[in-house]
Amino acid sequence: MGKIQNPRRINKINQEEKLEDRLRQQLEQKKTSIQSNIAKVPRLLMLEVNNACNLKCVMCYNPDMVRSKGTMPVEMGIRAINEAAEMGIQEVTFYTVGEPLIYRHLEMLIKEAKKLGLYCYLTSNGLLLNKKTAEMFCAQGLDSFKFSIDGSNKEEYEEIRLNGNFDILLEKVKLLKDTRDIMGSNMKIICATVITERNKNSTGEFKKLFEPLSDSIFVSEMTNQGGKIDLENLSEIQKEHFSPCRILWDRIVICYDGKITACCIDFDAELTYDHYNKTSLSEAWNNQIIKNWRTAHINHDVSNVPLCKDCTLPYTSDIDIFD
């Protein structure tokens, strides 16, 4: 008689394969799509449901953001999700530069996205998660939840994520995993870290701690968020390594007030190229403004493009490292 395999283990393997496929698709899209300033249907819709945050992370510009704080009307979010599905967009997420768990209407948006067959995910610091919300995510079919953590121990985490509490964070990760497992949800749990000077030597410790609590570990390089954050050793970046930023080709980003921006880390909406209250997603996606910016990236000359001209992302790897 053959060995009986654990269904949860089989499901975890399947989920990991799906995630790897998504990352490979992103890499392939970057190789093939950045050849024209006219972009194909984007992969992703990003809705800034709110731009406030409960933390003040040392590598984040949110605490210094000039733009006023606000939340997206749920009607705008539902309209955008439906139009995205009509365009052929395959994924939707509900965060950009704020903490999405502050938003009170996540359930309505997730429900709408899943009804239309979209892959739906969240990235969050996780500290505001509670049992009711965790159960809602599982019941509504949220596909993945990524915890942004950036520290492998209490001292490191709380030094990087000001106002955060490492003990509470661990409780929240365990809460979501336990809820997911009890409810039999297929939701994928990801624990992520951004490499900084403070944690660059502890990625192994991070993996050891969070791998048993999650399905995947993500590690990514730190960027200067369009020149908003000072990075140590910035002079080491070599300009000849410039690569056009795929963000201009693979996603539509809508701010809470309807501004459509070319970048998901555009804290002050400096890369606004249209307004959702005045146009449709399909009309905005290849308008002249964003086509000019794409041309600048293709020509490796972004000196006249706001944010891009000072951003380190085109000189670094902008794909999360799957481990």
PDB file of C-alpha atoms in Angstrom, residues 9-182:
ATOM      1  CA  ARG A   9       0.830  19.327   2.404  1.00  0.00           C
ATOM      2  CA  ILE A  10      -0.413  18.612  -1.132  1.00  0.00           C
ATOM      3  CA  ASN A  11      -2.372  21.862  -1.154  1.00  0.00           C
ATOM      4  CA  LYS A  12       0.666  23.808   0.085  1.00  0.00           C
ATOM      5  CA  ILE A  13       2.798  22.384  -2.731  1.00  0.00           C
ATOM      6  CA  ASN A  14       0.122  23.312  -5.292  1.00  0.00           C
ATOM      7  CA  GLN A  15      -0.117  26.840  -3.924  1.00  0.00           C
ATOM      8  CA  GLU A  16       3.670  27.241  -4.058  1.00  0.00           C
ATOM      9  CA  GLU A  17       3.674  26.086  -7.688  1.00  0.00           C
ATOM     10  CA  LYS A  18       0.968  28.636  -8.537  1.00  0.00           C
ATOM     11  CA  LEU A  19       2.984  31.402  -6.878  1.00  0.00           C
ATOM     12  CA  GLU A  20       6.145  30.433  -8.740  1.00  0.00           C
ATOM     13  CA  ASP A  21       4.150  30.466 -11.985  1.00  0.00           C
ATOM     14  CA  ARG A  22       2.949  34.001 -11.228  1.00  0.00           C
ATOM     15  CA  LEU A  23       6.492  35.191 -10.576  1.00  0.00           C
ATOM     16  CA  ARG A  24       7.739  33.558 -13.773  1.00  0.00           C
ATOM     17  CA  GLN A  25       4.934  35.246 -15.702  1.00  0.00           C
ATOM     18  CA  GLN A  26       5.974  38.604 -14.247  1.00  0.00           C
ATOM     19  CA  LEU A  27       9.578  38.027 -15.300  1.00  0.00           C
ATOM     20  CA  GLU A  28       8.509  36.956 -18.791  1.00  0.00           C
ATOM     21  CA  GLN A  29       6.216  39.955 -19.100  1.00  0.00           C
ATOM     22  CA  LYS A  30       9.080  42.255 -18.201  1.00  0.00           C
ATOM     23  CA  LYS A  31      11.264  40.705 -20.894  1.00  0.00           C
ATOM     24  CA  THR A  32       8.688  40.850 -23.690  1.00  0.00           C
ATOM     25  CA  SER A  33       6.297  43.742 -23.049  1.00  0.00           C
ATOM     26  CA  ILE A  34       8.641  46.692 -22.504  1.00  0.00           C
ATOM     27  CA  GLN A  35       9.263  47.256 -26.193  1.00  0.00           C
ATOM     28  CA  SER A  36       6.613  49.833 -27.035  1.00  0.00           C
ATOM     29  CA  ASN A  37       5.093  52.853 -25.345  1.00  0.00           C
ATOM     30  CA  ILE A  38       1.679  51.372 -26.124  1.00  0.00           C
ATOM     31  CA  ALA A  39       1.046  48.828 -23.394  1.00  0.00           C
ATOM     32  CA  LYS A  40      -1.027  45.680 -23.581  1.00  0.00           C
ATOM     33  CA  VAL A  41      -3.781  44.987 -21.060  1.00  0.00           C
ATOM     34  CA  PRO A  42      -2.115  45.270 -17.641  1.00  0.00           C
ATOM     35  CA  ARG A  43      -1.867  42.353 -15.278  1.00  0.00           C
ATOM     36  CA  LEU A  44      -2.924  44.171 -12.136  1.00  0.00           C
ATOM     37  CA  LEU A  45      -5.325  46.775 -10.740  1.00  0.00           C
ATOM     38  CA  MET A  46      -4.142  48.430  -7.518  1.00  0.00           C
ATOM     39  CA  LEU A  47      -6.730  50.330  -5.498  1.00  0.00           C
ATOM     40  CA  GLU A  48      -5.504  52.706  -2.813  1.00  0.00           C
ATOM     41  CA  VAL A  49      -8.427  52.121  -0.460  1.00  0.00           C
ATOM     42  CA  ASN A  50      -6.746  54.437   2.031  1.00  0.00           C
ATOM     43  CA  ASN A  51      -3.360  56.095   2.420  1.00  0.00           C
ATOM     44  CA  ALA A  52      -3.098  56.273   6.204  1.00  0.00           C
ATOM     45  CA  CYS A  53      -0.903  53.909   8.197  1.00  0.00           C
ATOM     46  CA  ASN A  54      -0.626  52.821  11.829  1.00  0.00           C
ATOM     47  CA  LEU A  55       3.189  52.558  11.663  1.00  0.00           C
ATOM     48  CA  LYS A  56       6.129  54.854  10.943  1.00  0.00           C
ATOM     49  CA  CYS A  57       8.654  52.576   9.286  1.00  0.00           C
ATOM     50  CA  VAL A  58      12.162  53.934   8.851  1.00  0.00           C
ATOM     51  CA  MET A  59      12.298  52.975   5.153  1.00  0.00           C
ATOM     52  CA  CYS A  60       8.883  54.440   4.281  1.00  0.00           C
ATOM     53  CA  TYR A  61       7.919  57.967   3.258  1.00  0.00           C
ATOM     54  CA  ASN A  62       4.304  57.667   4.464  1.00  0.00           C
ATOM     55  CA  PRO A  63       4.795  59.684   7.693  1.00  0.00           C
ATOM     56  CA  ASP A  64       6.165  62.611   5.640  1.00  0.00           C
ATOM     57  CA  MET A  65       3.548  62.439   2.881  1.00  0.00           C
ATOM     58  CA  VAL A  66       2.134  65.859   1.956  1.00  0.00           C
ATOM     59  CA  ARG A  67      -1.031  64.543   0.357  1.00  0.00           C
ATOM     60  CA  SER A  68      -4.124  64.603   2.575  1.00  0.00           C
ATOM     61  CA  LYS A  69      -5.319  61.348   4.137  1.00  0.00           C
ATOM     62  CA  GLY A  70      -8.512  59.778   2.845  1.00  0.00           C
ATOM     63  CA  THR A  71     -10.414  56.622   1.924  1.00  0.00           C
ATOM     64  CA  MET A  72     -11.800  55.427  -1.396  1.00  0.00           C
ATOM     65  CA  PRO A  73     -15.588  55.463  -1.848  1.00  0.00           C
ATOM     66  CA  VAL A  74     -16.648  51.840  -2.109  1.00  0.00           C
ATOM     67  CA  GLU A  75     -18.667  52.645  -5.235  1.00  0.00           C
ATOM     68  CA  MET A  76     -15.478  53.761  -6.989  1.00  0.00           C
ATOM     69  CA  GLY A  77     -13.732  50.550  -6.030  1.00  0.00           C
ATOM     70  CA  ILE A  78     -16.560  48.355  -7.293  1.00  0.00           C
ATOM     71  CA  ARG A  79     -16.745  50.297 -10.576  1.00  0.00           C
ATOM     72  CA  ALA A  80     -12.985  49.912 -11.086  1.00  0.00           C
ATOM     73  CA  ILE A  81     -13.037  46.178 -10.328  1.00  0.00           C
ATOM     74  CA  ASN A  82     -15.807  45.591 -12.861  1.00  0.00           C
ATOM     75  CA  GLU A  83     -14.093  47.655 -15.541  1.00  0.00           C
ATOM     76  CA  ALA A  84     -10.792  45.900 -14.868  1.00  0.00           C
ATOM     77  CA  ALA A  85     -12.438  42.514 -15.372  1.00  0.00           C
ATOM     78  CA  GLU A  86     -13.988  43.738 -18.639  1.00  0.00           C
ATOM     79  CA  MET A  87     -10.540  44.873 -19.842  1.00  0.00           C
ATOM     80  CA  GLY A  88      -9.046  41.458 -19.146  1.00  0.00           C
ATOM     81  CA  ILE A  89      -7.056  42.419 -16.057  1.00  0.00           C
ATOM     82  CA  GLN A  90      -6.451  39.272 -14.002  1.00  0.00           C
ATOM     83  CA  GLU A  91      -5.448  40.507 -10.543  1.00  0.00           C
ATOM     84  CA  VAL A  92      -6.581  43.133  -8.059  1.00  0.00           C
ATOM     85  CA  THR A  93      -5.168  44.313  -4.755  1.00  0.00           C
ATOM     86  CA  PHE A  94      -6.278  46.897  -2.224  1.00  0.00           C
ATOM     87  CA  TYR A  95      -3.187  48.733  -1.048  1.00  0.00           C
ATOM     88  CA  THR A  96      -0.501  51.129  -2.239  1.00  0.00           C
ATOM     89  CA  VAL A  97       1.150  53.429   0.305  1.00  0.00           C
ATOM     90  CA  GLY A  98      -1.218  52.900   3.261  1.00  0.00           C
ATOM     91  CA  GLU A  99      -2.380  50.116   5.572  1.00  0.00           C
ATOM     92  CA  PRO A 100      -5.397  48.393   3.977  1.00  0.00           C
ATOM     93  CA  LEU A 101      -6.783  46.898   7.201  1.00  0.00           C
ATOM     94  CA  ILE A 102      -7.819  50.420   8.247  1.00  0.00           C
ATOM     95  CA  TYR A 103     -10.404  50.389   5.433  1.00  0.00           C
ATOM     96  CA  ARG A 104     -13.905  49.311   6.505  1.00  0.00           C
ATOM     97  CA  HIS A 105     -15.212  48.025   3.163  1.00  0.00           C
ATOM     98  CA  LEU A 106     -12.647  45.375   2.243  1.00  0.00           C
ATOM     99  CA  GLU A 107     -15.225  42.602   2.353  1.00  0.00           C
ATOM    100  CA  MET A 108     -17.388  44.249  -0.323  1.00  0.00           C
ATOM    101  CA  LEU A 109     -14.436  44.747  -2.653  1.00  0.00           C
ATOM    102  CA  ILE A 110     -13.038  41.251  -2.162  1.00  0.00           C
ATOM    103  CA  LYS A 111     -16.460  39.737  -2.722  1.00  0.00           C
ATOM    104  CA  GLU A 112     -16.898  41.708  -5.960  1.00  0.00           C
ATOM    105  CA  ALA A 113     -13.442  40.755  -7.238  1.00  0.00           C
ATOM    106  CA  LYS A 114     -13.928  37.056  -6.550  1.00  0.00           C
ATOM    107  CA  LYS A 115     -17.390  37.104  -8.136  1.00  0.00           C
ATOM    108  CA  LEU A 116     -15.681  38.265 -11.328  1.00  0.00           C
ATOM    109  CA  GLY A 117     -12.953  35.623 -11.108  1.00  0.00           C
ATOM    110  CA  LEU A 118     -10.031  37.924 -10.305  1.00  0.00           C
ATOM    111  CA  TYR A 119      -6.991  36.854  -8.316  1.00  0.00           C
ATOM    112  CA  CYS A 120      -7.268  38.951  -5.155  1.00  0.00           C
ATOM    113  CA  TYR A 121      -4.565  39.689  -2.584  1.00  0.00           C
ATOM    114  CA  LEU A 122      -3.445  42.024   0.188  1.00  0.00           C
ATOM    115  CA  THR A 123      -0.148  43.244   1.581  1.00  0.00           C
ATOM    116  CA  SER A 124      -0.320  44.533   5.153  1.00  0.00           C
ATOM    117  CA  ASN A 125       1.726  44.974   8.308  1.00  0.00           C
ATOM    118  CA  GLY A 126      -0.919  42.704   9.851  1.00  0.00           C
ATOM    119  CA  LEU A 127      -1.101  44.338  13.257  1.00  0.00           C
ATOM    120  CA  LEU A 128      -4.771  45.326  12.900  1.00  0.00           C
ATOM    121  CA  LEU A 129      -5.873  41.830  11.917  1.00  0.00           C
ATOM    122  CA  ASN A 130      -8.491  40.228  14.148  1.00  0.00           C
ATOM    123  CA  LYS A 131     -10.366  36.919  14.182  1.00  0.00           C
ATOM    124  CA  LYS A 132     -13.446  38.341  12.457  1.00  0.00           C
ATOM    125  CA  THR A 133     -11.404  39.795   9.607  1.00  0.00           C
ATOM    126  CA  ALA A 134      -9.313  36.634   9.255  1.00  0.00           C
ATOM    127  CA  GLU A 135     -12.495  34.568   8.956  1.00  0.00           C
ATOM    128  CA  MET A 136     -13.888  37.019   6.405  1.00  0.00           C
ATOM    129  CA  PHE A 137     -10.777  36.703   4.241  1.00  0.00           C
ATOM    130  CA  CYS A 138     -11.135  32.921   4.243  1.00  0.00           C
ATOM    131  CA  ALA A 139     -14.888  32.967   3.638  1.00  0.00           C
ATOM    132  CA  GLN A 140     -14.710  35.457   0.753  1.00  0.00           C
ATOM    133  CA  GLY A 141     -11.865  33.639  -0.984  1.00  0.00           C
ATOM    134  CA  LEU A 142      -8.948  36.036  -0.632  1.00  0.00           C
ATOM    135  CA  ASP A 143      -6.172  34.333  -2.613  1.00  0.00           C
ATOM    136  CA  SER A 144      -3.155  35.512  -0.646  1.00  0.00           C
ATOM    137  CA  PHE A 145      -2.170  37.693   2.287  1.00  0.00           C
ATOM    138  CA  LYS A 146       1.355  39.022   2.602  1.00  0.00           C
ATOM    139  CA  PHE A 147       2.705  40.204   5.949  1.00  0.00           C
ATOM    140  CA  SER A 148       5.292  42.987   5.586  1.00  0.00           C
ATOM    141  CA  ILE A 149       7.585  42.278   8.520  1.00  0.00           C
ATOM    142  CA  ASP A 150      11.216  43.322   7.909  1.00  0.00           C
ATOM    143  CA  GLY A 151      12.624  41.971  11.146  1.00  0.00           C
ATOM    144  CA  SER A 152      13.587  38.554  12.489  1.00  0.00           C
ATOM    145  CA  ASN A 153      13.449  39.442  16.196  1.00  0.00           C
ATOM    146  CA  LYS A 154      11.796  41.939  18.512  1.00  0.00           C
ATOM    147  CA  GLU A 155      14.679  44.413  18.660  1.00  0.00           C
ATOM    148  CA  GLU A 156      15.251  44.453  14.904  1.00  0.00           C
ATOM    149  CA  TYR A 157      11.559  44.612  13.997  1.00  0.00           C
ATOM    150  CA  GLU A 158      10.662  47.415  16.397  1.00  0.00           C
ATOM    151  CA  GLU A 159      13.711  49.425  15.390  1.00  0.00           C
ATOM    152  CA  ILE A 160      12.600  49.308  11.748  1.00  0.00           C
ATOM    153  CA  ARG A 161       8.808  49.407  12.187  1.00  0.00           C
ATOM    154  CA  LEU A 162       8.252  52.222  14.652  1.00  0.00           C
ATOM    155  CA  ASN A 163       5.052  51.855  16.722  1.00  0.00           C
ATOM    156  CA  GLY A 164       5.048  48.150  15.889  1.00  0.00           C
ATOM    157  CA  ASN A 165       5.018  45.283  18.386  1.00  0.00           C
ATOM    158  CA  PHE A 166       6.800  42.088  17.406  1.00  0.00           C
ATOM    159  CA  ASP A 167       4.942  39.904  19.890  1.00  0.00           C
ATOM    160  CA  ILE A 168       1.586  41.063  18.528  1.00  0.00           C
ATOM    161  CA  LEU A 169       2.818  40.547  14.968  1.00  0.00           C
ATOM    162  CA  LEU A 170       3.659  36.909  15.723  1.00  0.00           C
ATOM    163  CA  GLU A 171       0.202  36.443  17.244  1.00  0.00           C
ATOM    164  CA  LYS A 172      -1.428  37.844  14.093  1.00  0.00           C
ATOM    165  CA  VAL A 173       0.528  35.580  11.743  1.00  0.00           C
ATOM    166  CA  LYS A 174      -0.420  32.549  13.846  1.00  0.00           C
ATOM    167  CA  LEU A 175      -4.042  33.735  13.995  1.00  0.00           C
ATOM    168  CA  LEU A 176      -4.352  33.907  10.237  1.00  0.00           C
ATOM    169  CA  LYS A 177      -2.655  30.552   9.713  1.00  0.00           C
ATOM    170  CA  ASP A 178      -4.815  28.827  12.318  1.00  0.00           C
ATOM    171  CA  THR A 179      -7.989  30.385  10.939  1.00  0.00           C
ATOM    172  CA  ARG A 180      -7.032  29.432   7.396  1.00  0.00           C
ATOM    173  CA  ASP A 181      -6.311  25.845   8.378  1.00  0.00           C
ATOM    174  CA  ILE A 182      -9.472  25.438  10.482  1.00  0.00           C
TER     175      ILE A 182
END
